[in-house]
Amino acid sequence: MGESAARSVDERWKGLRNALSGQFCASLGSLDEQRTTSPELTFRPEGSLPQWGTTHQLRHGTLPSEHVCTENLTPFLKLLPCKSLTGIASLLNPHRLFDADWHGLGVHVRYLENEGIEVRLSFQSVFDPVRYSNGRRDWSLRSVFDRVIDRSCPIAHSSEIRVAIPKEETAVAITPDSYTTHAGFVYFNVSNASKPLDISMSWPDEQKFEYATVSSAVPLTHVSVRRTLKGSSQSRGRLSVSITNHMPITIQTSYLESMPWLLQFYLHSLQIYSNGVSRDDLISIVSYIPSVPHVRPTLFQAILTLPPKSTLHLSMDVIKPFLRYTEHPPDAQRGWDLPPAVLVPLLHSNSSTLDPGLSNPPSGFEQLRLPRRMYTPVLLVDLATPDFSMPYNVIIMSCTLIALIFGMVFNLLTRKFTLIRVSPEPK
Amino acid sequence: MDFGLVYPALVAGRLLLAFAPLPDALKHDHQLSSPLTSYPRLQEGVYLFQHGIDPYSGGLFRHSPLLLSLFSTALPLNKFTSACLWTACDAISAWALVKIWRARQRVSQSSRDSLIAAIYLLNPYLLLPTLALSTSTIENMLFLLSLMFASQGQSSPSLLALALLVQLSLPSAIFIVPMILLLLSDPVSRLASPREFNTYLSSILAKLGTFLGFSFALTSLSVLVCGNWTWVEQTWGAAVMLPDLTPNPGLWWYFFTEMFDHFRPFFLMVFSAHLLIYVLPVCLKFQHDILYATYILAGVYATFKPYPTLSDPGLFISLISLFPETYQYLRYPIVTTLLHLHSALLLPLFHHLWLSQGTGNANFFYASTLVFGVSNGAALLDAIWAGLRIAVGNLPEGYELIQK
């Protein structure tokens, strides 16, 4: 902290997001006060907090309409010591990465006591090999990334690729053979492996991949969420969240909505239904900070109790405000993106496994694979727009009407009635 | 028809209608309730208050803390009590209107009583906002109660009702001056024979002092309920700063939607001052009949208020029943009636086309609010003309009437 360092937390938050925005070429600078909240239940500190003698404050912002692209990947890769020339990072081919079904870029900075500051850069994407090949799910680094690893990064402490073995009983062939197996995973040490390294996995007995039907598919996560905005009117709607618990035990999850003031909640209309029965005991609202138009977003944190093998439906009336002419974005008819809701599953207290939300999960998997945080997809809300071609016309027409009425009232109030003779006096 | 039969029948009919299964969309309709009077917002504010969250910290709740305390303690808000309370407000308003008429005619009952009650209770501009549970019904009731007590010469109840009204809705401060002047004169019709208003400044100041005392007490009560002063910016401040641009049948919302930020403060000042400049001239011109001046100012209030609903012109139209002597001097009553009918049919239609169906845009609804403004303005102008013309009386042969 130099002498010119900003004093208040908000000023430092602004400095941080502007610095990140410049570093990663993302418009993170627009995470201003209208998108920043402080959801302390959902986002617990990871690592340790330095003991400075003051209380710590949390700042959280979301920018749902910003998409990650090559422009963000390039400065991200420049932060790596070997950049994207050698090592596993050389696989990151933007053409393939941003063509994937899902991709995400993450920068995690933690302070660990006795160790210092740890920076973890992560890039995640979900590929569908069936889409690239002709219906077969065989994949290799060449087929997925269109690249292979030619050299490992010489200054990396460890460079490891971990491949999960599918749980079904079909035969799977993995090449090359230089791997170690542990607990359902296959580990390749990139520094020792023969180069160029092209890992591939194939199903020799399978001709064509058969997609499982929805009814027979095993849910990939133990908790699944769907959030929708119902209603066709541009003045109000209904926010509806359905959370399904596939596990045979009760789960508690914290639910966070940090909604910008573009959608205002009617909290008194909150309804919870579990399997068709109204159950108000399944929600306990921890904090609610209502939104102030043009100033701050809504913060809604609650703890939901999900009964085993059931679906919880949460719905609430919302109203859509009417924005000023200057507040609409250039493509006003598209609508506004609303940030995702965040669910953090916590285990029920009489379970013996650790609460995965609090501590760093070990690199293997526990027997109950609960996600640390779940984000629902982004919603789009369309707000009523005024006619953008009409400011002058509206002003003159309204002012004309008011001036006319005023003028005529003024006329009547200030002039006197007089009788004048029009016909000549009768003689 | 006997007032004693008609009035309970109308009230009972209203009560039955209030308990009928009405569509829920009525409560959210923008013509019937504004952000300052909407029932779902009242429910939300009471809910937040009961759960320990300050309802004025957000931008949703804009009702007065007095209503907040009433509905969170004494009267719980559910379907049964709301229907009864809102019907009772309308019944009291109609009864107050009849008492004003009787005070003006100086009779204890007359044959027109049931007609006046019916004009108030069957007016669709007043019926629909009551069914939508808009708190503008409570505001109308307070206004008519204040006017009734002023007509009967009871200054304390009248000024208390007026102070409560100003607490609920700041623009109704334009009624302070005519109400005080009415307390110092009487409501008897003198439109036909104007004369000067004789009173002492000290009596005006005494009544003003009473009103300010009541206002101060109610403001302190509101601060006590809330614990801080944030309610002032959310309730009274809303009428001046116009933070919420929800459509309504008035002239302000679209004007300030399309306004650039640079000019906002100036035009907010102009529109607010515009509402105030009518008070003194109207009271001076109609000093011989202050009740008529109040009626004119009710018309000004309905046309130029920041967040009007249909109940404000409804009040103005129902008050016309008190002045039958002006009917023969109205120049274009048919035009005004047809304009009102025209805009009353277009307003909900274009609102639906814009917001629910999406096939129209905001200009449709804006144009219908302009027509509504024209119709209110036409009614106002005709009322002023008739009130002045009645003083001239029948024109003798060969004479023409001009204004100079």
mmCIF file of C-alpha atoms in Angstrom, chain B residues 157-384:
data_model
loop_
_atom_site.group_PDB
_atom_site.id
_atom_site.type_symbol
_atom_site.label_atom_id
_atom_site.label_comp_id
_atom_site.label_asym_id
_atom_site.label_seq_id
_atom_site.Cartn_x
_atom_site.Cartn_y
_atom_site.Cartn_z
ATOM 1 C CA PRO B 157 -61.567 17.623 12.618
ATOM 2 C CA SER B 158 -61.309 19.234 9.211
ATOM 3 C CA LEU B 159 -57.692 20.261 9.645
ATOM 4 C CA LEU B 160 -56.809 16.885 11.169
ATOM 5 C CA ALA B 161 -58.249 15.086 8.156
ATOM 6 C CA LEU B 162 -56.383 17.468 5.880
ATOM 7 C CA ALA B 163 -53.135 16.878 7.776
ATOM 8 C CA LEU B 164 -53.624 13.123 7.388
ATOM 9 C CA LEU B 165 -54.276 13.634 3.686
ATOM 10 C CA VAL B 166 -51.077 15.641 3.237
ATOM 11 C CA GLN B 167 -49.182 12.886 5.071
ATOM 12 C CA LEU B 168 -50.445 10.353 2.556
ATOM 13 C CA SER B 169 -50.021 12.475 -0.543
ATOM 14 C CA LEU B 170 -47.889 15.607 -0.686
ATOM 15 C CA PRO B 171 -49.500 17.273 -3.761
ATOM 16 C CA SER B 172 -52.753 17.581 -1.823
ATOM 17 C CA ALA B 173 -51.065 20.460 -0.011
ATOM 18 C CA ILE B 174 -52.808 22.626 -2.614
ATOM 19 C CA PHE B 175 -55.983 22.134 -0.624
ATOM 20 C CA ILE B 176 -54.645 23.788 2.533
ATOM 21 C CA VAL B 177 -55.497 27.377 1.523
ATOM 22 C CA PRO B 178 -59.058 26.719 0.258
ATOM 23 C CA MET B 179 -59.861 24.550 3.254
ATOM 24 C CA ILE B 180 -58.774 27.253 5.675
ATOM 25 C CA LEU B 181 -60.758 29.854 3.750
ATOM 26 C CA LEU B 182 -63.787 27.558 3.737
ATOM 27 C CA LEU B 183 -63.545 27.235 7.508
ATOM 28 C CA LEU B 184 -63.659 31.008 7.753
ATOM 29 C CA SER B 185 -66.718 31.345 5.474
ATOM 30 C CA ASP B 186 -69.533 28.946 4.694
ATOM 31 C CA PRO B 187 -70.319 26.575 1.853
ATOM 32 C CA VAL B 188 -73.593 28.169 0.890
ATOM 33 C CA SER B 189 -73.823 28.831 -2.793
ATOM 34 C CA ARG B 190 -73.053 32.390 -3.697
ATOM 35 C CA LEU B 191 -71.946 31.827 -7.217
ATOM 36 C CA ALA B 192 -74.737 33.969 -8.516
ATOM 37 C CA SER B 193 -73.947 36.881 -6.237
ATOM 38 C CA PRO B 194 -70.248 37.390 -5.765
ATOM 39 C CA ARG B 195 -69.024 39.509 -2.948
ATOM 40 C CA GLU B 196 -65.738 40.198 -1.283
ATOM 41 C CA PHE B 197 -64.236 37.883 1.241
ATOM 42 C CA ASN B 198 -63.953 39.539 4.602
ATOM 43 C CA THR B 199 -61.760 38.042 7.214
ATOM 44 C CA TYR B 200 -58.856 38.857 9.442
ATOM 45 C CA LEU B 201 -55.340 37.729 8.766
ATOM 46 C CA SER B 202 -55.045 36.565 12.355
ATOM 47 C CA SER B 203 -57.844 34.032 11.947
ATOM 48 C CA ILE B 204 -56.199 32.641 8.825
ATOM 49 C CA LEU B 205 -52.919 32.357 10.682
ATOM 50 C CA ALA B 206 -54.635 30.684 13.609
ATOM 51 C CA LYS B 207 -56.115 27.991 11.398
ATOM 52 C CA LEU B 208 -52.800 27.581 9.584
ATOM 53 C CA GLY B 209 -51.131 27.140 12.947
ATOM 54 C CA THR B 210 -53.599 24.407 13.868
ATOM 55 C CA PHE B 211 -52.924 22.633 10.604
ATOM 56 C CA LEU B 212 -49.163 22.897 11.063
ATOM 57 C CA GLY B 213 -49.491 21.589 14.588
ATOM 58 C CA PHE B 214 -51.399 18.535 13.387
ATOM 59 C CA SER B 215 -48.882 18.006 10.588
ATOM 60 C CA PHE B 216 -45.965 18.229 12.951
ATOM 61 C CA ALA B 217 -47.565 15.706 15.300
ATOM 62 C CA LEU B 218 -48.229 13.273 12.472
ATOM 63 C CA THR B 219 -44.716 13.704 11.088
ATOM 64 C CA SER B 220 -43.269 12.969 14.515
ATOM 65 C CA LEU B 221 -45.478 9.909 14.735
ATOM 66 C CA SER B 222 -44.176 8.764 11.369
ATOM 67 C CA VAL B 223 -40.583 9.255 12.465
ATOM 68 C CA LEU B 224 -41.378 7.283 15.604
ATOM 69 C CA VAL B 225 -42.812 4.428 13.563
ATOM 70 C CA CYS B 226 -39.868 4.346 11.195
ATOM 71 C CA GLY B 227 -37.036 5.205 13.515
ATOM 72 C CA ASN B 228 -35.413 7.499 10.979
ATOM 73 C CA TRP B 229 -36.191 10.068 8.287
ATOM 74 C CA THR B 230 -35.691 7.867 5.195
ATOM 75 C CA TRP B 231 -39.448 7.733 4.674
ATOM 76 C CA VAL B 232 -39.554 11.412 3.704
ATOM 77 C CA GLU B 233 -37.467 10.853 0.592
ATOM 78 C CA GLN B 234 -39.399 7.734 -0.373
ATOM 79 C CA THR B 235 -42.923 9.104 0.109
ATOM 80 C CA TRP B 236 -42.987 12.899 -0.209
ATOM 81 C CA GLY B 237 -39.766 12.941 -2.196
ATOM 82 C CA ALA B 238 -41.320 10.648 -4.777
ATOM 83 C CA ALA B 239 -43.918 13.274 -5.679
ATOM 84 C CA VAL B 240 -41.198 15.828 -6.287
ATOM 85 C CA MET B 241 -38.308 13.818 -7.715
ATOM 86 C CA LEU B 242 -40.343 11.261 -9.684
ATOM 87 C CA PRO B 243 -37.994 8.295 -9.208
ATOM 88 C CA ASP B 244 -40.457 5.682 -10.402
ATOM 89 C CA LEU B 245 -41.512 5.971 -14.022
ATOM 90 C CA THR B 246 -44.331 3.439 -13.977
ATOM 91 C CA PRO B 247 -47.022 4.410 -16.508
ATOM 92 C CA ASN B 248 -50.177 5.999 -15.198
ATOM 93 C CA PRO B 249 -52.953 8.108 -16.758
ATOM 94 C CA GLY B 250 -51.069 11.314 -16.016
ATOM 95 C CA LEU B 251 -48.882 13.647 -17.984
ATOM 96 C CA TRP B 252 -45.647 13.425 -16.000
ATOM 97 C CA TRP B 253 -44.358 9.888 -16.531
ATOM 98 C CA TYR B 254 -43.646 9.805 -20.240
ATOM 99 C CA PHE B 255 -42.380 13.361 -20.227
ATOM 100 C CA PHE B 256 -39.756 12.430 -17.649
ATOM 101 C CA THR B 257 -39.016 9.075 -19.281
ATOM 102 C CA GLU B 258 -37.974 10.816 -22.456
ATOM 103 C CA MET B 259 -36.173 13.626 -20.689
ATOM 104 C CA PHE B 260 -32.418 13.819 -20.763
ATOM 105 C CA ASP B 261 -30.813 13.872 -17.333
ATOM 106 C CA HIS B 262 -29.430 17.354 -17.814
ATOM 107 C CA PHE B 263 -32.894 18.921 -17.834
ATOM 108 C CA ARG B 264 -34.585 16.792 -15.218
ATOM 109 C CA PRO B 265 -34.214 19.069 -12.192
ATOM 110 C CA PHE B 266 -35.442 22.111 -14.081
ATOM 111 C CA PHE B 267 -38.567 20.433 -15.418
ATOM 112 C CA LEU B 268 -39.317 18.755 -12.102
ATOM 113 C CA MET B 269 -39.273 22.212 -10.561
ATOM 114 C CA VAL B 270 -41.471 23.606 -13.340
ATOM 115 C CA PHE B 271 -44.071 20.854 -13.046
ATOM 116 C CA SER B 272 -44.212 21.087 -9.269
ATOM 117 C CA ALA B 273 -44.468 24.865 -9.307
ATOM 118 C CA HIS B 274 -47.139 24.638 -12.000
ATOM 119 C CA LEU B 275 -49.328 22.682 -9.632
ATOM 120 C CA LEU B 276 -48.944 25.358 -6.966
ATOM 121 C CA ILE B 277 -49.616 28.444 -9.063
ATOM 122 C CA TYR B 278 -53.305 27.641 -9.466
ATOM 123 C CA VAL B 279 -54.090 27.876 -5.766
ATOM 124 C CA LEU B 280 -54.111 31.611 -5.097
ATOM 125 C CA PRO B 281 -55.708 32.812 -8.362
ATOM 126 C CA VAL B 282 -58.563 30.312 -8.136
ATOM 127 C CA CYS B 283 -59.164 31.132 -4.490
ATOM 128 C CA LEU B 284 -59.116 34.863 -5.247
ATOM 129 C CA LYS B 285 -61.447 34.600 -8.222
ATOM 130 C CA PHE B 286 -63.925 32.374 -6.387
ATOM 131 C CA GLN B 287 -63.599 33.967 -2.970
ATOM 132 C CA HIS B 288 -67.347 34.304 -2.791
ATOM 133 C CA ASP B 289 -67.840 30.568 -2.998
ATOM 134 C CA ILE B 290 -64.841 28.726 -1.616
ATOM 135 C CA LEU B 291 -66.432 25.322 -2.037
ATOM 136 C CA TYR B 292 -66.470 25.938 -5.757
ATOM 137 C CA ALA B 293 -62.812 26.963 -5.578
ATOM 138 C CA THR B 294 -62.026 23.658 -3.873
ATOM 139 C CA TYR B 295 -63.889 21.855 -6.629
ATOM 140 C CA ILE B 296 -61.829 23.657 -9.277
ATOM 141 C CA LEU B 297 -58.618 22.836 -7.447
ATOM 142 C CA ALA B 298 -59.685 19.192 -7.299
ATOM 143 C CA GLY B 299 -59.844 19.359 -11.088
ATOM 144 C CA VAL B 300 -56.377 20.914 -11.254
ATOM 145 C CA TYR B 301 -55.114 18.204 -8.888
ATOM 146 C CA ALA B 302 -56.582 15.454 -11.040
ATOM 147 C CA THR B 303 -55.055 16.769 -14.251
ATOM 148 C CA PHE B 304 -51.588 17.822 -13.136
ATOM 149 C CA LYS B 305 -50.726 15.546 -10.234
ATOM 150 C CA PRO B 306 -47.431 13.569 -10.406
ATOM 151 C CA TYR B 307 -48.828 10.051 -9.889
ATOM 152 C CA PRO B 308 -52.530 10.205 -10.690
ATOM 153 C CA THR B 309 -54.865 7.270 -10.910
ATOM 154 C CA LEU B 310 -58.401 7.150 -12.203
ATOM 155 C CA SER B 311 -59.791 7.978 -8.776
ATOM 156 C CA ASP B 312 -58.553 11.580 -8.942
ATOM 157 C CA PRO B 313 -60.675 12.608 -11.941
ATOM 158 C CA GLY B 314 -63.353 10.404 -10.424
ATOM 159 C CA LEU B 315 -63.437 12.631 -7.372
ATOM 160 C CA PHE B 316 -63.641 15.741 -9.548
ATOM 161 C CA ILE B 317 -66.490 14.319 -11.596
ATOM 162 C CA SER B 318 -68.408 13.220 -8.534
ATOM 163 C CA LEU B 319 -68.059 16.653 -6.961
ATOM 164 C CA ILE B 320 -69.934 18.176 -9.897
ATOM 165 C CA SER B 321 -73.120 16.800 -8.362
ATOM 166 C CA LEU B 322 -72.849 19.479 -5.674
ATOM 167 C CA PHE B 323 -73.281 22.342 -8.125
ATOM 168 C CA PRO B 324 -76.473 21.844 -10.154
ATOM 169 C CA GLU B 325 -76.846 25.567 -10.581
ATOM 170 C CA THR B 326 -73.955 25.553 -13.055
ATOM 171 C CA TYR B 327 -75.344 22.907 -15.366
ATOM 172 C CA GLN B 328 -77.234 25.276 -17.637
ATOM 173 C CA TYR B 329 -74.118 27.358 -18.187
ATOM 174 C CA LEU B 330 -71.777 24.541 -19.202
ATOM 175 C CA ARG B 331 -70.772 25.200 -22.777
ATOM 176 C CA TYR B 332 -69.790 21.735 -24.006
ATOM 177 C CA PRO B 333 -70.754 19.007 -21.569
ATOM 178 C CA ILE B 334 -71.359 16.482 -24.350
ATOM 179 C CA VAL B 335 -67.865 16.966 -25.752
ATOM 180 C CA THR B 336 -66.297 16.548 -22.343
ATOM 181 C CA THR B 337 -68.325 13.431 -21.616
ATOM 182 C CA LEU B 338 -67.466 11.883 -24.930
ATOM 183 C CA LEU B 339 -63.778 12.715 -24.541
ATOM 184 C CA HIS B 340 -63.803 11.046 -21.149
ATOM 185 C CA LEU B 341 -65.563 8.010 -22.528
ATOM 186 C CA HIS B 342 -63.127 7.890 -25.416
ATOM 187 C CA SER B 343 -60.028 8.039 -23.249
ATOM 188 C CA ALA B 344 -61.452 5.733 -20.592
ATOM 189 C CA LEU B 345 -61.886 3.054 -23.220
ATOM 190 C CA LEU B 346 -58.555 3.679 -24.920
ATOM 191 C CA LEU B 347 -56.394 3.789 -21.797
ATOM 192 C CA PRO B 348 -56.761 0.134 -20.744
ATOM 193 C CA LEU B 349 -56.770 -1.035 -24.341
ATOM 194 C CA PHE B 350 -53.500 0.614 -25.272
ATOM 195 C CA HIS B 351 -51.945 -0.309 -21.954
ATOM 196 C CA HIS B 352 -52.738 -3.941 -22.662
ATOM 197 C CA LEU B 353 -51.436 -3.681 -26.227
ATOM 198 C CA TRP B 354 -48.181 -2.186 -25.062
ATOM 199 C CA LEU B 355 -47.302 -4.212 -21.994
ATOM 200 C CA SER B 356 -49.184 -7.494 -22.203
ATOM 201 C CA GLN B 357 -49.555 -8.188 -25.866
ATOM 202 C CA GLY B 358 -46.518 -6.388 -27.202
ATOM 203 C CA THR B 359 -48.097 -5.319 -30.461
ATOM 204 C CA GLY B 360 -48.323 -1.653 -29.570
ATOM 205 C CA ASN B 361 -45.631 0.601 -28.227
ATOM 206 C CA ALA B 362 -45.495 3.241 -25.531
ATOM 207 C CA ASN B 363 -46.737 5.979 -27.843
ATOM 208 C CA PHE B 364 -50.199 4.443 -28.015
ATOM 209 C CA PHE B 365 -50.673 4.658 -24.299
ATOM 210 C CA TYR B 366 -49.051 8.082 -24.184
ATOM 211 C CA ALA B 367 -51.490 9.382 -26.791
ATOM 212 C CA SER B 368 -54.405 8.077 -24.772
ATOM 213 C CA THR B 369 -53.065 9.857 -21.681
ATOM 214 C CA LEU B 370 -52.902 13.052 -23.730
ATOM 215 C CA VAL B 371 -56.560 12.596 -24.690
ATOM 216 C CA PHE B 372 -57.331 11.956 -21.045
ATOM 217 C CA GLY B 373 -55.525 15.181 -20.159
ATOM 218 C CA VAL B 374 -57.543 17.029 -22.767
ATOM 219 C CA SER B 375 -60.763 15.631 -21.354
ATOM 220 C CA ASN B 376 -59.832 16.580 -17.798
ATOM 221 C CA GLY B 377 -58.751 20.012 -18.987
ATOM 222 C CA ALA B 378 -61.999 20.473 -20.885
ATOM 223 C CA ALA B 379 -64.004 19.581 -17.784
ATOM 224 C CA LEU B 380 -61.930 21.973 -15.685
ATOM 225 C CA LEU B 381 -62.310 24.852 -18.121
ATOM 226 C CA ASP B 382 -66.022 24.303 -18.472
ATOM 227 C CA ALA B 383 -66.419 24.272 -14.704
ATOM 228 C CA ILE B 384 -64.538 27.567 -14.361
#
